[in-house]
């Protein structure tokens, strides 16, 4: 089911101060049928509000929501054909897994026998069929998450909505469960929209990501495309682990300068800029055009992370990733060549990408 959001806006009004907060501002995106889309951004960017408007739990201030060709903006949640998984799973503690999964069907007047058959079909998809007689307290966090997904899928929804689905899991379970979500989505082919502030999580399983800031969409695209081609400084800064390194710089006489070092050539006009360099964009070279001051080296198996400083960096430290085996000095100054396709220039005032 294709989902289209047209000029979607949500304004909250503080009853005491009468001030308005524009949580979602003129959102205009199309989510293709059968794809997994990540709504991504920092806390307060409007991603959960967007999800709740799609679900019908919140009413838009303006704009329209379409499922396929149908305008569902004014439909109640139960009439939209959605499955919703909350951050805390919202399982019924006194019910078994079977009862939790079949609850929506029984509520819709299904016969118990038919509901049980459908529940086992979905349980096999999410691989919890051996847990059907247990109660939520007897399950791990990852198992509870799968039960919540099964309950959402059992109604055969047109759209599956996941609100911060992995935030309550430890690091190992997060990795395992996000892979499960991707597998389940590919198997069921249900259009899935999930909200997260974890960019690594979003990039690893999404077909497309929607990066948001203060209620406004910054960029939409395939995760790798957005990473490789950010439209502004916010997107470049938000995506990537370790994060991108940002320096105050300038363009002067067809050269890009960081401090007094001319680090690359350009045809752009003279101006003040921010220079963004991805951690993998450095090549250690004693004759390189750019230098930083080493603080420490972190050997991480196949890679070495060089932690260093520079007076024009906007962050306390710079992180550089190079292959293990590269001869790196352990102290003092280290010099680099830069990979041009890993260097991005941004206008110092607007923070928009320069091309």
mmCIF file of C-alpha atoms in Angstrom:
data_model
loop_
_atom_site.group_PDB
_atom_site.id
_atom_site.type_symbol
_atom_site.label_atom_id
_atom_site.label_comp_id
_atom_site.label_asym_id
_atom_site.label_seq_id
_atom_site.Cartn_x
_atom_site.Cartn_y
_atom_site.Cartn_z
ATOM 1 C CA UNK A 1 0.000 0.000 0.000
ATOM 2 C CA UNK A 2 1.460 3.338 -1.078
ATOM 3 C CA UNK A 3 1.295 6.093 1.564
ATOM 4 C CA UNK A 4 1.209 9.745 0.495
ATOM 5 C CA UNK A 5 1.472 12.676 2.889
ATOM 6 C CA UNK A 6 0.447 15.995 1.335
ATOM 7 C CA UNK A 7 1.376 19.242 3.094
ATOM 8 C CA UNK A 8 0.920 17.524 6.446
ATOM 9 C CA UNK A 9 1.174 19.923 9.399
ATOM 10 C CA UNK A 10 0.656 19.509 13.129
ATOM 11 C CA UNK A 11 0.606 22.509 15.462
ATOM 12 C CA UNK A 12 0.326 22.092 19.226
ATOM 13 C CA UNK A 13 -0.896 25.022 21.310
ATOM 14 C CA UNK A 14 0.226 25.577 24.901
ATOM 15 C CA UNK A 15 -3.013 26.283 26.754
ATOM 16 C CA UNK A 16 -1.316 28.374 29.423
ATOM 17 C CA UNK A 17 0.950 30.556 27.274
ATOM 18 C CA UNK A 18 -1.123 30.321 24.076
ATOM 19 C CA UNK A 19 2.165 29.801 22.214
ATOM 20 C CA UNK A 20 2.265 27.420 19.257
ATOM 21 C CA UNK A 21 4.732 24.651 18.504
ATOM 22 C CA UNK A 22 4.863 23.478 14.908
ATOM 23 C CA UNK A 23 5.769 19.814 15.468
ATOM 24 C CA UNK A 24 5.405 18.852 11.790
ATOM 25 C CA UNK A 25 5.658 21.517 9.126
ATOM 26 C CA UNK A 26 4.253 21.016 5.630
ATOM 27 C CA UNK A 27 5.429 17.414 5.237
ATOM 28 C CA UNK A 28 5.145 16.285 1.635
ATOM 29 C CA UNK A 29 6.429 12.764 0.905
ATOM 30 C CA UNK A 30 5.412 9.573 -0.910
ATOM 31 C CA UNK A 31 6.179 6.181 0.616
ATOM 32 C CA UNK A 32 6.257 3.435 -2.047
ATOM 33 C CA UNK A 33 4.216 0.263 -1.735
ATOM 34 C CA UNK A 34 5.942 -2.620 0.029
ATOM 35 C CA UNK A 35 8.988 -0.652 1.224
ATOM 36 C CA UNK A 36 10.487 -0.143 4.668
ATOM 37 C CA UNK A 37 10.912 3.550 5.458
ATOM 38 C CA UNK A 38 12.778 5.012 8.426
ATOM 39 C CA UNK A 39 11.685 8.351 9.892
ATOM 40 C CA UNK A 40 14.931 9.587 11.371
ATOM 41 C CA UNK A 41 15.966 12.571 13.435
ATOM 42 C CA UNK A 42 16.812 13.834 16.923
ATOM 43 C CA UNK A 43 14.289 13.980 19.749
ATOM 44 C CA UNK A 44 11.601 16.572 19.096
ATOM 45 C CA UNK A 45 11.974 16.581 15.312
ATOM 46 C CA UNK A 46 8.367 15.456 14.684
ATOM 47 C CA UNK A 47 8.915 11.876 13.592
ATOM 48 C CA UNK A 48 6.645 10.246 16.205
ATOM 49 C CA UNK A 49 3.987 12.916 15.631
ATOM 50 C CA UNK A 50 4.090 12.056 11.927
ATOM 51 C CA UNK A 51 3.666 8.356 12.730
ATOM 52 C CA UNK A 52 0.707 9.056 15.021
ATOM 53 C CA UNK A 53 -0.975 11.168 12.338
ATOM 54 C CA UNK A 54 -0.543 8.325 9.843
ATOM 55 C CA UNK A 55 -2.055 5.936 12.405
ATOM 56 C CA UNK A 56 -4.987 8.239 13.173
ATOM 57 C CA UNK A 57 -4.073 8.659 16.834
ATOM 58 C CA UNK A 58 -3.435 12.351 16.222
ATOM 59 C CA UNK A 59 -5.370 14.676 13.923
ATOM 60 C CA UNK A 60 -3.425 16.872 11.492
ATOM 61 C CA UNK A 61 -3.825 20.627 11.778
ATOM 62 C CA UNK A 62 -3.787 20.699 7.974
ATOM 63 C CA UNK A 63 -2.828 18.494 5.053
ATOM 64 C CA UNK A 64 -4.032 15.096 3.867
ATOM 65 C CA UNK A 65 -3.034 11.433 4.256
ATOM 66 C CA UNK A 66 -3.631 8.897 1.476
ATOM 67 C CA UNK A 67 -3.355 5.107 1.585
ATOM 68 C CA UNK A 68 -3.205 4.236 -2.086
ATOM 69 C CA UNK A 69 -5.895 6.384 -3.691
ATOM 70 C CA UNK A 70 -7.999 6.582 -0.518
ATOM 71 C CA UNK A 71 -7.980 9.705 1.628
ATOM 72 C CA UNK A 72 -7.821 8.352 5.198
ATOM 73 C CA UNK A 73 -7.210 11.680 6.968
ATOM 74 C CA UNK A 74 -10.575 11.641 8.712
ATOM 75 C CA UNK A 75 -10.852 7.889 9.296
ATOM 76 C CA UNK A 76 -10.614 6.396 12.787
ATOM 77 C CA UNK A 77 -7.466 4.314 13.468
ATOM 78 C CA UNK A 78 -9.373 1.012 13.427
ATOM 79 C CA UNK A 79 -10.691 1.756 9.933
ATOM 80 C CA UNK A 80 -7.328 2.534 8.353
ATOM 81 C CA UNK A 81 -5.974 -1.004 8.158
ATOM 82 C CA UNK A 82 -2.845 -0.268 10.142
ATOM 83 C CA UNK A 83 -0.773 -2.313 12.562
ATOM 84 C CA UNK A 84 0.944 -0.293 15.273
ATOM 85 C CA UNK A 85 3.817 -1.410 17.519
ATOM 86 C CA UNK A 86 4.589 0.887 20.433
ATOM 87 C CA UNK A 87 7.957 1.487 22.063
ATOM 88 C CA UNK A 88 6.912 -0.409 25.213
ATOM 89 C CA UNK A 89 5.204 -3.232 23.207
ATOM 90 C CA UNK A 90 1.924 -2.774 25.179
ATOM 91 C CA UNK A 91 1.361 -6.513 25.642
ATOM 92 C CA UNK A 92 -1.348 -7.701 28.019
ATOM 93 C CA UNK A 93 0.554 -9.246 30.952
ATOM 94 C CA UNK A 94 -2.267 -11.559 32.068
ATOM 95 C CA UNK A 95 -2.661 -13.089 28.585
ATOM 96 C CA UNK A 96 -0.585 -15.759 26.880
ATOM 97 C CA UNK A 97 1.260 -15.034 23.660
ATOM 98 C CA UNK A 98 -1.542 -16.754 21.742
ATOM 99 C CA UNK A 99 -4.170 -14.608 23.474
ATOM 100 C CA UNK A 100 -2.178 -11.433 22.863
ATOM 101 C CA UNK A 101 -1.847 -12.168 19.149
ATOM 102 C CA UNK A 102 -5.451 -13.220 18.639
ATOM 103 C CA UNK A 103 -6.892 -10.347 20.686
ATOM 104 C CA UNK A 104 -7.447 -8.006 17.692
ATOM 105 C CA UNK A 105 -9.156 -10.811 15.752
ATOM 106 C CA UNK A 106 -11.417 -11.870 18.623
ATOM 107 C CA UNK A 107 -12.249 -8.202 19.089
ATOM 108 C CA UNK A 108 -13.352 -8.164 15.448
ATOM 109 C CA UNK A 109 -15.678 -11.142 15.997
ATOM 110 C CA UNK A 110 -13.423 -13.833 14.519
ATOM 111 C CA UNK A 111 -14.116 -17.400 15.624
ATOM 112 C CA UNK A 112 -11.506 -18.623 18.095
ATOM 113 C CA UNK A 113 -10.508 -21.518 15.868
ATOM 114 C CA UNK A 114 -9.934 -19.281 12.831
ATOM 115 C CA UNK A 115 -8.096 -16.713 14.941
ATOM 116 C CA UNK A 116 -5.784 -19.435 16.296
ATOM 117 C CA UNK A 117 -4.957 -20.655 12.789
ATOM 118 C CA UNK A 118 -4.126 -17.120 11.666
ATOM 119 C CA UNK A 119 -2.073 -16.520 14.852
ATOM 120 C CA UNK A 120 0.080 -19.584 14.180
ATOM 121 C CA UNK A 121 0.672 -18.448 10.594
ATOM 122 C CA UNK A 122 2.003 -15.112 11.833
ATOM 123 C CA UNK A 123 3.912 -16.735 14.713
ATOM 124 C CA UNK A 124 5.811 -18.823 12.174
ATOM 125 C CA UNK A 125 6.756 -15.699 10.230
ATOM 126 C CA UNK A 126 8.175 -14.002 13.338
ATOM 127 C CA UNK A 127 9.532 -17.335 14.651
ATOM 128 C CA UNK A 128 7.782 -17.512 18.040
ATOM 129 C CA UNK A 129 5.491 -20.506 17.491
ATOM 130 C CA UNK A 130 7.097 -22.381 20.420
ATOM 131 C CA UNK A 131 6.235 -19.514 22.803
ATOM 132 C CA UNK A 132 2.477 -19.428 22.315
ATOM 133 C CA UNK A 133 1.578 -20.685 25.811
ATOM 134 C CA UNK A 134 3.899 -18.325 27.690
ATOM 135 C CA UNK A 135 3.034 -14.977 29.222
ATOM 136 C CA UNK A 136 4.981 -11.761 28.497
ATOM 137 C CA UNK A 137 6.863 -11.864 31.827
ATOM 138 C CA UNK A 138 8.408 -15.189 30.763
ATOM 139 C CA UNK A 139 9.837 -13.705 27.547
ATOM 140 C CA UNK A 140 13.000 -11.786 26.748
ATOM 141 C CA UNK A 141 12.768 -8.249 25.396
ATOM 142 C CA UNK A 142 13.425 -9.460 21.868
ATOM 143 C CA UNK A 143 10.726 -12.119 22.146
ATOM 144 C CA UNK A 144 8.233 -9.577 23.467
ATOM 145 C CA UNK A 145 9.040 -7.347 20.509
ATOM 146 C CA UNK A 146 8.268 -10.197 18.105
ATOM 147 C CA UNK A 147 4.958 -10.875 19.844
ATOM 148 C CA UNK A 148 4.037 -7.197 19.460
ATOM 149 C CA UNK A 149 4.898 -7.344 15.760
ATOM 150 C CA UNK A 150 2.895 -10.565 15.355
ATOM 151 C CA UNK A 151 -0.135 -8.935 16.992
ATOM 152 C CA UNK A 152 0.185 -6.006 14.576
ATOM 153 C CA UNK A 153 0.554 -8.294 11.539
ATOM 154 C CA UNK A 154 -2.236 -10.717 12.411
ATOM 155 C CA UNK A 155 -4.878 -8.326 11.016
ATOM 156 C CA UNK A 156 -3.032 -8.289 7.662
ATOM 157 C CA UNK A 157 -2.615 -4.508 7.784
ATOM 158 C CA UNK A 158 -2.072 -2.307 4.768
ATOM 159 C CA UNK A 159 0.608 -0.404 6.675
ATOM 160 C CA UNK A 160 2.794 -1.450 9.625
ATOM 161 C CA UNK A 161 3.907 1.376 11.948
ATOM 162 C CA UNK A 162 6.751 0.937 14.437
ATOM 163 C CA UNK A 163 7.507 3.609 17.042
ATOM 164 C CA UNK A 164 11.117 3.345 18.319
ATOM 165 C CA UNK A 165 10.784 -0.464 18.142
ATOM 166 C CA UNK A 166 14.255 -1.316 19.447
ATOM 167 C CA UNK A 167 14.882 1.351 22.067
ATOM 168 C CA UNK A 168 14.240 -0.949 25.048
ATOM 169 C CA UNK A 169 16.650 -3.669 23.940
ATOM 170 C CA UNK A 170 20.325 -4.086 24.786
ATOM 171 C CA UNK A 171 22.948 -3.653 22.044
ATOM 172 C CA UNK A 172 23.133 -7.332 21.043
ATOM 173 C CA UNK A 173 19.362 -7.749 20.890
ATOM 174 C CA UNK A 174 18.988 -4.495 18.951
ATOM 175 C CA UNK A 175 21.240 -5.826 16.202
ATOM 176 C CA UNK A 176 19.480 -9.192 16.106
ATOM 177 C CA UNK A 177 15.969 -7.753 16.227
ATOM 178 C CA UNK A 178 16.513 -5.125 13.551
ATOM 179 C CA UNK A 179 17.615 -7.924 11.228
ATOM 180 C CA UNK A 180 14.420 -9.766 12.148
ATOM 181 C CA UNK A 181 12.291 -6.712 11.364
ATOM 182 C CA UNK A 182 13.876 -6.478 7.929
ATOM 183 C CA UNK A 183 13.349 -10.199 7.286
ATOM 184 C CA UNK A 184 9.704 -10.045 8.404
ATOM 185 C CA UNK A 185 9.045 -6.975 6.263
ATOM 186 C CA UNK A 186 10.574 -8.576 3.188
ATOM 187 C CA UNK A 187 8.606 -11.767 3.766
ATOM 188 C CA UNK A 188 5.243 -10.062 4.299
ATOM 189 C CA UNK A 189 5.888 -7.191 1.837
ATOM 190 C CA UNK A 190 3.767 -4.896 4.006
ATOM 191 C CA UNK A 191 4.571 -1.197 3.701
ATOM 192 C CA UNK A 192 6.422 -0.399 6.927
ATOM 193 C CA UNK A 193 7.216 2.953 8.515
ATOM 194 C CA UNK A 194 9.364 3.004 11.599
ATOM 195 C CA UNK A 195 10.568 5.821 13.793
ATOM 196 C CA UNK A 196 14.046 5.950 15.292
ATOM 197 C CA UNK A 197 16.660 8.439 16.456
ATOM 198 C CA UNK A 198 19.391 5.847 15.825
ATOM 199 C CA UNK A 199 20.834 6.587 12.392
ATOM 200 C CA UNK A 200 22.802 3.331 12.248
ATOM 201 C CA UNK A 201 19.589 1.414 12.904
ATOM 202 C CA UNK A 202 17.714 3.307 10.196
ATOM 203 C CA UNK A 203 20.473 3.024 7.611
ATOM 204 C CA UNK A 204 20.976 -0.701 8.141
ATOM 205 C CA UNK A 205 17.433 -1.878 7.344
ATOM 206 C CA UNK A 206 15.575 0.935 5.531
ATOM 207 C CA UNK A 207 14.884 1.035 1.822
ATOM 208 C CA UNK A 208 14.553 4.807 2.198
ATOM 209 C CA UNK A 209 15.145 7.213 5.050
ATOM 210 C CA UNK A 210 13.416 10.514 5.793
ATOM 211 C CA UNK A 211 15.719 12.806 7.794
ATOM 212 C CA UNK A 212 13.791 15.378 9.844
ATOM 213 C CA UNK A 213 14.728 18.454 11.888
ATOM 214 C CA UNK A 214 12.285 20.622 13.844
ATOM 215 C CA UNK A 215 9.313 19.200 11.963
ATOM 216 C CA UNK A 216 10.793 19.811 8.520
ATOM 217 C CA UNK A 217 12.058 17.145 6.118
ATOM 218 C CA UNK A 218 15.716 17.742 5.350
ATOM 219 C CA UNK A 219 16.346 14.917 2.889
ATOM 220 C CA UNK A 220 14.705 11.747 1.562
ATOM 221 C CA UNK A 221 16.567 8.960 -0.210
ATOM 222 C CA UNK A 222 18.262 5.596 -0.054
ATOM 223 C CA UNK A 223 20.441 5.462 3.065
ATOM 224 C CA UNK A 224 23.751 5.192 1.214
ATOM 225 C CA UNK A 225 22.773 7.967 -1.203
ATOM 226 C CA UNK A 226 21.942 10.325 1.666
ATOM 227 C CA UNK A 227 25.196 9.426 3.431
ATOM 228 C CA UNK A 228 27.257 9.962 0.272
ATOM 229 C CA UNK A 229 25.431 13.102 -0.852
ATOM 230 C CA UNK A 230 24.066 15.125 2.109
ATOM 231 C CA UNK A 231 22.178 18.294 1.164
ATOM 232 C CA UNK A 232 23.208 20.305 4.219
ATOM 233 C CA UNK A 233 25.416 20.342 7.293
ATOM 234 C CA UNK A 234 22.692 18.930 9.564
ATOM 235 C CA UNK A 235 22.237 15.791 7.444
ATOM 236 C CA UNK A 236 25.993 15.308 7.072
ATOM 237 C CA UNK A 237 26.444 15.658 10.840
ATOM 238 C CA UNK A 238 23.533 13.396 11.739
ATOM 239 C CA UNK A 239 24.484 10.410 9.583
ATOM 240 C CA UNK A 240 27.590 8.374 10.159
ATOM 241 C CA UNK A 241 29.358 6.411 12.907
ATOM 242 C CA UNK A 242 31.813 7.796 13.861
ATOM 243 C CA UNK A 243 30.307 11.158 12.862
ATOM 244 C CA UNK A 244 31.714 13.376 10.160
ATOM 245 C CA UNK A 245 34.557 15.746 11.090
ATOM 246 C CA UNK A 246 33.681 19.418 10.611
ATOM 247 C CA UNK A 247 36.224 22.243 10.228
ATOM 248 C CA UNK A 248 35.935 25.985 9.791
ATOM 249 C CA UNK A 249 37.509 26.798 6.449
ATOM 250 C CA UNK A 250 37.503 29.128 3.485
ATOM 251 C CA UNK A 251 37.662 29.049 -0.273
ATOM 252 C CA UNK A 252 40.353 31.330 -1.635
ATOM 253 C CA UNK A 253 41.854 31.526 -5.136
ATOM 254 C CA UNK A 254 40.456 28.155 -6.253
ATOM 255 C CA UNK A 255 41.672 26.388 -3.132
ATOM 256 C CA UNK A 256 39.988 25.061 0.019
ATOM 257 C CA UNK A 257 41.853 26.086 3.144
ATOM 258 C CA UNK A 258 41.651 24.771 6.675
ATOM 259 C CA UNK A 259 43.806 27.127 8.691
ATOM 260 C CA UNK A 260 46.839 27.849 6.524
ATOM 261 C CA UNK A 261 46.795 24.487 4.753
ATOM 262 C CA UNK A 262 45.431 24.266 1.210
ATOM 263 C CA UNK A 263 43.724 20.879 1.415
ATOM 264 C CA UNK A 264 42.118 20.615 -2.039
ATOM 265 C CA UNK A 265 41.284 22.480 -5.244
ATOM 266 C CA UNK A 266 37.874 23.881 -6.194
ATOM 267 C CA UNK A 267 36.208 26.046 -8.812
ATOM 268 C CA UNK A 268 33.750 27.527 -6.301
ATOM 269 C CA UNK A 269 33.867 31.292 -5.571
ATOM 270 C CA UNK A 270 35.776 32.669 -2.569
ATOM 271 C CA UNK A 271 33.765 32.407 0.677
ATOM 272 C CA UNK A 272 33.768 31.174 4.258
ATOM 273 C CA UNK A 273 32.792 27.501 4.498
ATOM 274 C CA UNK A 274 32.476 24.506 6.743
ATOM 275 C CA UNK A 275 34.555 21.584 5.507
ATOM 276 C CA UNK A 276 33.094 18.159 6.331
ATOM 277 C CA UNK A 277 35.376 15.119 6.027
ATOM 278 C CA UNK A 278 34.103 11.605 6.666
ATOM 279 C CA UNK A 279 36.308 9.502 9.016
ATOM 280 C CA UNK A 280 37.153 7.177 6.110
ATOM 281 C CA UNK A 281 38.122 10.148 3.918
ATOM 282 C CA UNK A 282 41.727 10.400 5.155
ATOM 283 C CA UNK A 283 44.832 8.676 3.754
ATOM 284 C CA UNK A 284 47.931 8.731 5.957
ATOM 285 C CA UNK A 285 50.766 10.288 3.904
ATOM 286 C CA UNK A 286 53.899 11.983 5.295
ATOM 287 C CA UNK A 287 53.694 14.388 2.330
ATOM 288 C CA UNK A 288 49.939 14.983 2.670
ATOM 289 C CA UNK A 289 48.421 18.459 2.527
ATOM 290 C CA UNK A 290 46.520 18.283 5.832
ATOM 291 C CA UNK A 291 47.773 17.699 9.366
ATOM 292 C CA UNK A 292 46.297 17.067 12.827
ATOM 293 C CA UNK A 293 47.767 16.498 16.276
ATOM 294 C CA UNK A 294 47.518 12.932 17.551
ATOM 295 C CA UNK A 295 45.967 12.226 20.936
ATOM 296 C CA UNK A 296 45.752 8.438 20.768
ATOM 297 C CA UNK A 297 45.382 5.430 18.489
ATOM 298 C CA UNK A 298 42.619 2.855 18.917
ATOM 299 C CA UNK A 299 43.276 -0.477 17.201
ATOM 300 C CA UNK A 300 39.944 -2.112 16.282
ATOM 301 C CA UNK A 301 40.953 -5.331 14.528
ATOM 302 C CA UNK A 302 40.811 -4.545 10.829
ATOM 303 C CA UNK A 303 40.897 -0.761 11.368
ATOM 304 C CA UNK A 304 42.824 1.856 13.302
ATOM 305 C CA UNK A 305 40.967 4.854 14.680
ATOM 306 C CA UNK A 306 43.215 7.907 14.938
ATOM 307 C CA UNK A 307 41.936 10.330 17.564
ATOM 308 C CA UNK A 308 43.453 13.770 17.017
ATOM 309 C CA UNK A 309 42.803 17.495 17.352
ATOM 310 C CA UNK A 310 42.897 20.563 15.124
ATOM 311 C CA UNK A 311 42.411 24.218 16.097
ATOM 312 C CA UNK A 312 39.783 24.751 13.373
ATOM 313 C CA UNK A 313 37.700 21.676 14.189
ATOM 314 C CA UNK A 314 34.187 22.402 15.466
ATOM 315 C CA UNK A 315 34.410 19.311 17.683
ATOM 316 C CA UNK A 316 36.818 18.483 20.539
ATOM 317 C CA UNK A 317 38.365 15.566 18.675
ATOM 318 C CA UNK A 318 38.745 14.301 15.115
ATOM 319 C CA UNK A 319 38.264 10.638 14.306
ATOM 320 C CA UNK A 320 40.012 9.119 11.329
ATOM 321 C CA UNK A 321 39.572 5.494 10.223
ATOM 322 C CA UNK A 322 42.446 3.824 8.361
ATOM 323 C CA UNK A 323 43.240 0.199 7.613
ATOM 324 C CA UNK A 324 45.223 -1.797 10.145
ATOM 325 C CA UNK A 325 48.827 -2.137 9.053
ATOM 326 C CA UNK A 326 49.145 1.474 7.952
ATOM 327 C CA UNK A 327 52.215 3.094 9.496
ATOM 328 C CA UNK A 328 50.795 5.756 11.811
ATOM 329 C CA UNK A 329 52.894 7.833 14.215
ATOM 330 C CA UNK A 330 51.875 7.291 17.835
ATOM 331 C CA UNK A 331 52.316 10.910 18.878
ATOM 332 C CA UNK A 332 52.944 14.363 17.504
ATOM 333 C CA UNK A 333 51.636 15.345 14.098
ATOM 334 C CA UNK A 334 50.095 13.085 11.455
ATOM 335 C CA UNK A 335 49.676 14.176 7.845
ATOM 336 C CA UNK A 336 46.934 13.109 5.446
ATOM 337 C CA UNK A 337 45.812 13.257 1.875
ATOM 338 C CA UNK A 338 42.052 13.615 1.505
ATOM 339 C CA UNK A 339 39.672 11.570 -0.634
ATOM 340 C CA UNK A 340 37.735 14.244 -2.610
ATOM 341 C CA UNK A 341 34.473 12.266 -2.688
ATOM 342 C CA UNK A 342 34.525 12.114 1.126
ATOM 343 C CA UNK A 343 34.908 15.889 1.517
ATOM 344 C CA UNK A 344 31.824 18.157 1.553
ATOM 345 C CA UNK A 345 31.697 21.951 1.561
ATOM 346 C CA UNK A 346 28.901 23.923 3.217
ATOM 347 C CA UNK A 347 28.128 27.631 3.144
ATOM 348 C CA UNK A 348 29.155 29.075 6.514
ATOM 349 C CA UNK A 349 25.917 31.065 6.882
ATOM 350 C CA UNK A 350 23.170 28.897 5.386
ATOM 351 C CA UNK A 351 24.915 25.547 6.047
ATOM 352 C CA UNK A 352 23.630 24.368 2.654
ATOM 353 C CA UNK A 353 25.868 22.102 0.596
ATOM 354 C CA UNK A 354 28.033 23.768 -2.046
ATOM 355 C CA UNK A 355 28.449 21.923 -5.336
#
